[in-house]
């Protein structure tokens, strides 16, 4: 079984995927970490030294490697993963268990204020610009994110509630 968590930066994909992996007794993979291991450098370094287009190409390659494997896993995608190439189509072909962790832009901007530094797309933004950036970016990405088989409205859910909700929706 392959389970996918997608959503904007700061939406807690990795944290929830880890908790799910314990409950479902399935390995947890964070796509950003997978890329970092394969490339031998951090996402920030890849963006800085090779640029975003290179990062997106590698992201597509490593996602396909995971999609084409026989392995079961819970995969936390990068925030942009569903929005490039045919990634979202390929993810939906591979699984019915595709969850979008949806937050209001305001909540995301607040969550991201303290975790910008390792995220090259927003690291340079001041907190005032952040909300506007997130609003526009989410608007652009919504057509991809909203194709997920399940949309979990996260703003008023605790981590436990989100976990229970996802567990109740997972199908074999
Ligand atoms: C990105 C999100 C990041 C990482 C890269 C680009 C994006 O992942 O893949 O910095 O385009 O939204 P997280 O969502 O895990 O921060």
PDB file of C-alpha atoms and ligand atoms in Angstrom:
ATOM      1  CA  UNK A   1       0.000   0.000   0.000  1.00  0.00           C
ATOM      2  CA  UNK A   2       1.186   3.490  -0.837  1.00  0.00           C
ATOM      3  CA  UNK A   3      -0.161   6.480   1.099  1.00  0.00           C
ATOM      4  CA  UNK A   4       0.618  10.059   0.058  1.00  0.00           C
ATOM      5  CA  UNK A   5       0.409  13.258   2.078  1.00  0.00           C
ATOM      6  CA  UNK A   6       0.525  16.510   0.173  1.00  0.00           C
ATOM      7  CA  UNK A   7       0.041  20.145   1.025  1.00  0.00           C
ATOM      8  CA  UNK A   8       1.752  23.491   1.234  1.00  0.00           C
ATOM      9  CA  UNK A   9       5.048  24.043   3.056  1.00  0.00           C
ATOM     10  CA  UNK A  10       4.468  24.025   6.792  1.00  0.00           C
ATOM     11  CA  UNK A  11       1.318  21.912   6.674  1.00  0.00           C
ATOM     12  CA  UNK A  12       2.836  19.167   8.834  1.00  0.00           C
ATOM     13  CA  UNK A  13       3.086  16.476   6.141  1.00  0.00           C
ATOM     14  CA  UNK A  14       6.197  14.848   7.615  1.00  0.00           C
ATOM     15  CA  UNK A  15       4.963  14.907  11.210  1.00  0.00           C
ATOM     16  CA  UNK A  16       1.660  13.298  10.281  1.00  0.00           C
ATOM     17  CA  UNK A  17       3.290  10.822   7.911  1.00  0.00           C
ATOM     18  CA  UNK A  18       5.592   9.688  10.751  1.00  0.00           C
ATOM     19  CA  UNK A  19       2.633   9.202  13.096  1.00  0.00           C
ATOM     20  CA  UNK A  20       0.732   7.323  10.371  1.00  0.00           C
ATOM     21  CA  UNK A  21       3.694   5.086   9.680  1.00  0.00           C
ATOM     22  CA  UNK A  22       3.688   3.945  13.330  1.00  0.00           C
ATOM     23  CA  UNK A  23      -0.067   3.257  13.259  1.00  0.00           C
ATOM     24  CA  UNK A  24      -0.031   1.473   9.895  1.00  0.00           C
ATOM     25  CA  UNK A  25       3.342  -0.244  10.468  1.00  0.00           C
ATOM     26  CA  UNK A  26       4.556   0.992   7.110  1.00  0.00           C
ATOM     27  CA  UNK A  27       7.847   2.737   6.350  1.00  0.00           C
ATOM     28  CA  UNK A  28       7.829   6.525   6.268  1.00  0.00           C
ATOM     29  CA  UNK A  29       9.623   8.408   3.507  1.00  0.00           C
ATOM     30  CA  UNK A  30      10.024  12.167   3.261  1.00  0.00           C
ATOM     31  CA  UNK A  31      10.588  13.012  -0.410  1.00  0.00           C
ATOM     32  CA  UNK A  32      12.824  16.017   0.388  1.00  0.00           C
ATOM     33  CA  UNK A  33      15.071  13.805   2.551  1.00  0.00           C
ATOM     34  CA  UNK A  34      15.062  11.097  -0.105  1.00  0.00           C
ATOM     35  CA  UNK A  35      16.232  13.661  -2.692  1.00  0.00           C
ATOM     36  CA  UNK A  36      18.865  15.003  -0.265  1.00  0.00           C
ATOM     37  CA  UNK A  37      20.254  11.503   0.331  1.00  0.00           C
ATOM     38  CA  UNK A  38      20.355  10.666  -3.375  1.00  0.00           C
ATOM     39  CA  UNK A  39      21.928  13.990  -4.329  1.00  0.00           C
ATOM     40  CA  UNK A  40      24.274  14.203  -1.336  1.00  0.00           C
ATOM     41  CA  UNK A  41      23.245  17.779  -0.553  1.00  0.00           C
ATOM     42  CA  UNK A  42      20.429  19.673   1.104  1.00  0.00           C
ATOM     43  CA  UNK A  43      17.441  21.061  -0.778  1.00  0.00           C
ATOM     44  CA  UNK A  44      18.725  24.566   0.013  1.00  0.00           C
ATOM     45  CA  UNK A  45      22.125  23.716  -1.498  1.00  0.00           C
ATOM     46  CA  UNK A  46      20.533  22.165  -4.597  1.00  0.00           C
ATOM     47  CA  UNK A  47      18.461  25.325  -5.168  1.00  0.00           C
ATOM     48  CA  UNK A  48      21.493  27.533  -4.594  1.00  0.00           C
ATOM     49  CA  UNK A  49      24.051  25.605  -6.652  1.00  0.00           C
ATOM     50  CA  UNK A  50      21.941  24.066  -9.412  1.00  0.00           C
ATOM     51  CA  UNK A  51      18.707  26.043  -9.435  1.00  0.00           C
ATOM     52  CA  UNK A  52      15.034  25.226  -9.056  1.00  0.00           C
ATOM     53  CA  UNK A  53      14.633  23.659 -12.527  1.00  0.00           C
ATOM     54  CA  UNK A  54      17.295  21.069 -11.710  1.00  0.00           C
ATOM     55  CA  UNK A  55      15.585  20.408  -8.343  1.00  0.00           C
ATOM     56  CA  UNK A  56      12.211  19.874 -10.049  1.00  0.00           C
ATOM     57  CA  UNK A  57      13.747  17.432 -12.564  1.00  0.00           C
ATOM     58  CA  UNK A  58      15.340  15.405  -9.791  1.00  0.00           C
ATOM     59  CA  UNK A  59      12.109  15.560  -7.783  1.00  0.00           C
ATOM     60  CA  UNK A  60      10.244  14.022 -10.756  1.00  0.00           C
ATOM     61  CA  UNK A  61      12.901  11.307 -11.195  1.00  0.00           C
ATOM     62  CA  UNK A  62      12.935  10.244  -7.539  1.00  0.00           C
ATOM     63  CA  UNK A  63       9.160  10.404  -7.204  1.00  0.00           C
ATOM     64  CA  UNK A  64       8.846   8.081 -10.226  1.00  0.00           C
ATOM     65  CA  UNK A  65      11.446   5.760  -8.740  1.00  0.00           C
ATOM     66  CA  UNK A  66       9.260   5.424  -5.626  1.00  0.00           C
ATOM     67  CA  UNK A  67       6.003   5.180  -7.596  1.00  0.00           C
ATOM     68  CA  UNK A  68       7.412   2.402  -9.768  1.00  0.00           C
ATOM     69  CA  UNK A  69       8.727   0.357  -6.848  1.00  0.00           C
ATOM     70  CA  UNK A  70       6.731  -2.522  -5.396  1.00  0.00           C
ATOM     71  CA  UNK A  71       7.299  -1.134  -1.915  1.00  0.00           C
ATOM     72  CA  UNK A  72       4.635  -0.016   0.531  1.00  0.00           C
ATOM     73  CA  UNK A  73       5.195   3.314   2.272  1.00  0.00           C
ATOM     74  CA  UNK A  74       3.775   6.546   3.609  1.00  0.00           C
ATOM     75  CA  UNK A  75       5.266   9.330   1.522  1.00  0.00           C
ATOM     76  CA  UNK A  76       5.354  12.979   2.610  1.00  0.00           C
ATOM     77  CA  UNK A  77       5.661  14.911  -0.659  1.00  0.00           C
ATOM     78  CA  UNK A  78       7.389  18.270  -1.042  1.00  0.00           C
ATOM     79  CA  UNK A  79       5.005  21.222  -1.154  1.00  0.00           C
ATOM     80  CA  UNK A  80       5.554  21.690  -4.887  1.00  0.00           C
ATOM     81  CA  UNK A  81       5.710  18.034  -5.947  1.00  0.00           C
ATOM     82  CA  UNK A  82       2.089  17.665  -7.159  1.00  0.00           C
ATOM     83  CA  UNK A  83       2.373  20.812  -9.297  1.00  0.00           C
ATOM     84  CA  UNK A  84       5.103  19.785 -11.772  1.00  0.00           C
ATOM     85  CA  UNK A  85       5.065  17.585 -14.880  1.00  0.00           C
ATOM     86  CA  UNK A  86       2.609  14.721 -14.623  1.00  0.00           C
ATOM     87  CA  UNK A  87       3.385  14.096 -10.955  1.00  0.00           C
ATOM     88  CA  UNK A  88      -0.176  14.443  -9.690  1.00  0.00           C
ATOM     89  CA  UNK A  89      -1.575  12.138 -12.406  1.00  0.00           C
ATOM     90  CA  UNK A  90       1.112   9.570 -11.618  1.00  0.00           C
ATOM     91  CA  UNK A  91       0.444   9.762  -7.882  1.00  0.00           C
ATOM     92  CA  UNK A  92      -3.301   9.301  -8.428  1.00  0.00           C
ATOM     93  CA  UNK A  93      -2.629   6.319 -10.689  1.00  0.00           C
ATOM     94  CA  UNK A  94      -0.504   4.710  -7.983  1.00  0.00           C
ATOM     95  CA  UNK A  95      -2.941   5.083  -5.064  1.00  0.00           C
ATOM     96  CA  UNK A  96      -6.428   5.922  -3.803  1.00  0.00           C
ATOM     97  CA  UNK A  97      -4.896   7.134  -0.552  1.00  0.00           C
ATOM     98  CA  UNK A  98      -3.837  10.632  -1.472  1.00  0.00           C
ATOM     99  CA  UNK A  99      -4.464  13.198   1.271  1.00  0.00           C
ATOM    100  CA  UNK A 100      -4.312  16.970   0.958  1.00  0.00           C
ATOM    101  CA  UNK A 101      -3.642  18.645   4.309  1.00  0.00           C
ATOM    102  CA  UNK A 102      -5.485  21.887   3.701  1.00  0.00           C
ATOM    103  CA  UNK A 103      -4.916  25.059   5.720  1.00  0.00           C
ATOM    104  CA  UNK A 104      -6.027  28.646   5.330  1.00  0.00           C
ATOM    105  CA  UNK A 105      -3.201  30.907   4.030  1.00  0.00           C
ATOM    106  CA  UNK A 106      -3.238  32.864   7.305  1.00  0.00           C
ATOM    107  CA  UNK A 107      -2.550  29.723   9.361  1.00  0.00           C
ATOM    108  CA  UNK A 108       0.208  28.628   6.985  1.00  0.00           C
ATOM    109  CA  UNK A 109       1.897  32.036   7.077  1.00  0.00           C
ATOM    110  CA  UNK A 110       1.847  31.933  10.897  1.00  0.00           C
ATOM    111  CA  UNK A 111       3.249  28.397  10.972  1.00  0.00           C
ATOM    112  CA  UNK A 112       5.952  29.323   8.444  1.00  0.00           C
ATOM    113  CA  UNK A 113       7.182  32.484  10.174  1.00  0.00           C
ATOM    114  CA  UNK A 114       9.485  30.379  12.334  1.00  0.00           C
ATOM    115  CA  UNK A 115      10.481  27.783   9.757  1.00  0.00           C
ATOM    116  CA  UNK A 116      11.455  29.767   6.684  1.00  0.00           C
ATOM    117  CA  UNK A 117      15.222  29.285   6.739  1.00  0.00           C
ATOM    118  CA  UNK A 118      15.367  25.783   5.210  1.00  0.00           C
ATOM    119  CA  UNK A 119      12.832  26.630   2.557  1.00  0.00           C
ATOM    120  CA  UNK A 120      14.522  28.395  -0.365  1.00  0.00           C
ATOM    121  CA  UNK A 121      11.264  29.670  -1.906  1.00  0.00           C
ATOM    122  CA  UNK A 122      10.353  31.746   1.157  1.00  0.00           C
ATOM    123  CA  UNK A 123      13.611  32.178   3.122  1.00  0.00           C
ATOM    124  CA  UNK A 124      14.122  35.707   1.751  1.00  0.00           C
ATOM    125  CA  UNK A 125      10.622  36.968   2.577  1.00  0.00           C
ATOM    126  CA  UNK A 126       9.770  39.220   5.517  1.00  0.00           C
ATOM    127  CA  UNK A 127       6.808  38.164   7.658  1.00  0.00           C
ATOM    128  CA  UNK A 128       4.649  40.867   6.090  1.00  0.00           C
ATOM    129  CA  UNK A 129       5.282  39.642   2.551  1.00  0.00           C
ATOM    130  CA  UNK A 130       4.846  36.020   3.563  1.00  0.00           C
ATOM    131  CA  UNK A 131       1.046  36.045   3.827  1.00  0.00           C
ATOM    132  CA  UNK A 132       0.627  37.635   0.378  1.00  0.00           C
ATOM    133  CA  UNK A 133       3.095  35.175  -1.120  1.00  0.00           C
ATOM    134  CA  UNK A 134       1.344  32.179   0.452  1.00  0.00           C
ATOM    135  CA  UNK A 135      -2.091  33.433  -0.694  1.00  0.00           C
ATOM    136  CA  UNK A 136      -0.979  33.765  -4.336  1.00  0.00           C
ATOM    137  CA  UNK A 137       1.049  30.581  -4.335  1.00  0.00           C
ATOM    138  CA  UNK A 138      -1.792  28.528  -2.837  1.00  0.00           C
ATOM    139  CA  UNK A 139      -4.183  29.953  -5.400  1.00  0.00           C
ATOM    140  CA  UNK A 140      -1.838  28.745  -8.190  1.00  0.00           C
ATOM    141  CA  UNK A 141      -1.341  25.358  -6.601  1.00  0.00           C
ATOM    142  CA  UNK A 142      -4.946  24.715  -5.636  1.00  0.00           C
ATOM    143  CA  UNK A 143      -5.880  23.077  -8.992  1.00  0.00           C
ATOM    144  CA  UNK A 144      -3.255  20.400  -8.284  1.00  0.00           C
ATOM    145  CA  UNK A 145      -3.748  19.978  -4.550  1.00  0.00           C
ATOM    146  CA  UNK A 146      -7.514  19.723  -4.871  1.00  0.00           C
ATOM    147  CA  UNK A 147      -7.231  16.632  -7.082  1.00  0.00           C
ATOM    148  CA  UNK A 148      -6.269  14.611  -3.990  1.00  0.00           C
ATOM    149  CA  UNK A 149      -8.706  11.792  -3.229  1.00  0.00           C
ATOM    150  CA  UNK A 150      -9.237  13.201   0.277  1.00  0.00           C
ATOM    151  CA  UNK A 151      -9.082  16.814   1.413  1.00  0.00           C
ATOM    152  CA  UNK A 152      -8.557  17.223   5.150  1.00  0.00           C
ATOM    153  CA  UNK A 153      -9.443  20.673   6.482  1.00  0.00           C
ATOM    154  CA  UNK A 154      -6.754  21.023   9.104  1.00  0.00           C
ATOM    155  CA  UNK A 155      -7.149  24.482  10.665  1.00  0.00           C
ATOM    156  CA  UNK A 156      -9.237  23.360  13.636  1.00  0.00           C
ATOM    157  CA  UNK A 157      -7.944  19.819  14.047  1.00  0.00           C
ATOM    158  CA  UNK A 158      -5.403  18.655  16.609  1.00  0.00           C
ATOM    159  CA  UNK A 159      -2.675  16.356  15.337  1.00  0.00           C
ATOM    160  CA  UNK A 160      -4.493  13.392  16.943  1.00  0.00           C
ATOM    161  CA  UNK A 161      -7.775  14.339  15.284  1.00  0.00           C
ATOM    162  CA  UNK A 162      -6.077  14.701  11.903  1.00  0.00           C
ATOM    163  CA  UNK A 163      -4.435  11.318  12.384  1.00  0.00           C
ATOM    164  CA  UNK A 164      -7.749   9.649  13.323  1.00  0.00           C
ATOM    165  CA  UNK A 165      -9.481  11.256  10.340  1.00  0.00           C
ATOM    166  CA  UNK A 166      -6.852  10.022   7.906  1.00  0.00           C
ATOM    167  CA  UNK A 167      -6.807   6.540   9.442  1.00  0.00           C
ATOM    168  CA  UNK A 168     -10.588   6.291   9.055  1.00  0.00           C
ATOM    169  CA  UNK A 169     -10.344   7.192   5.358  1.00  0.00           C
ATOM    170  CA  UNK A 170      -7.504   4.896   4.282  1.00  0.00           C
ATOM    171  CA  UNK A 171      -8.719   2.156   1.977  1.00  0.00           C
ATOM    172  CA  UNK A 172      -6.939  -1.005   0.814  1.00  0.00           C
TER     173      UNK A 172
HETATM  174  C1  LIG B   1       8.838  23.302  -1.853  1.00  0.00           C
HETATM  175  C2  LIG B   1       8.608  22.685  -0.643  1.00  0.00           C
HETATM  176  C3  LIG B   1       9.671  22.041   0.138  1.00  0.00           C
HETATM  177  C4  LIG B   1      10.826  21.591  -0.777  1.00  0.00           C
HETATM  178  C5  LIG B   1      11.291  22.732  -1.624  1.00  0.00           C
HETATM  179  C6  LIG B   1      10.193  23.331  -2.499  1.00  0.00           C
HETATM  180  C7  LIG B   1       7.693  23.916  -2.574  1.00  0.00           C
HETATM  181  O1  LIG B   1       9.138  20.922   0.833  1.00  0.00           O
HETATM  182  O2  LIG B   1      10.434  20.511  -1.592  1.00  0.00           O
HETATM  183  O3  LIG B   1      11.814  23.703  -0.751  1.00  0.00           O
HETATM  184  O4  LIG B   1       7.806  24.157  -3.785  1.00  0.00           O
HETATM  185  O5  LIG B   1       6.636  24.137  -1.927  1.00  0.00           O
HETATM  186  P1  LIG B   1       8.213  21.062   2.176  1.00  0.00           P
HETATM  187  O6  LIG B   1       6.795  21.251   1.724  1.00  0.00           O
HETATM  188  O7  LIG B   1       8.435  19.748   2.851  1.00  0.00           O
HETATM  189  O8  LIG B   1       8.741  22.229   2.939  1.00  0.00           O
END
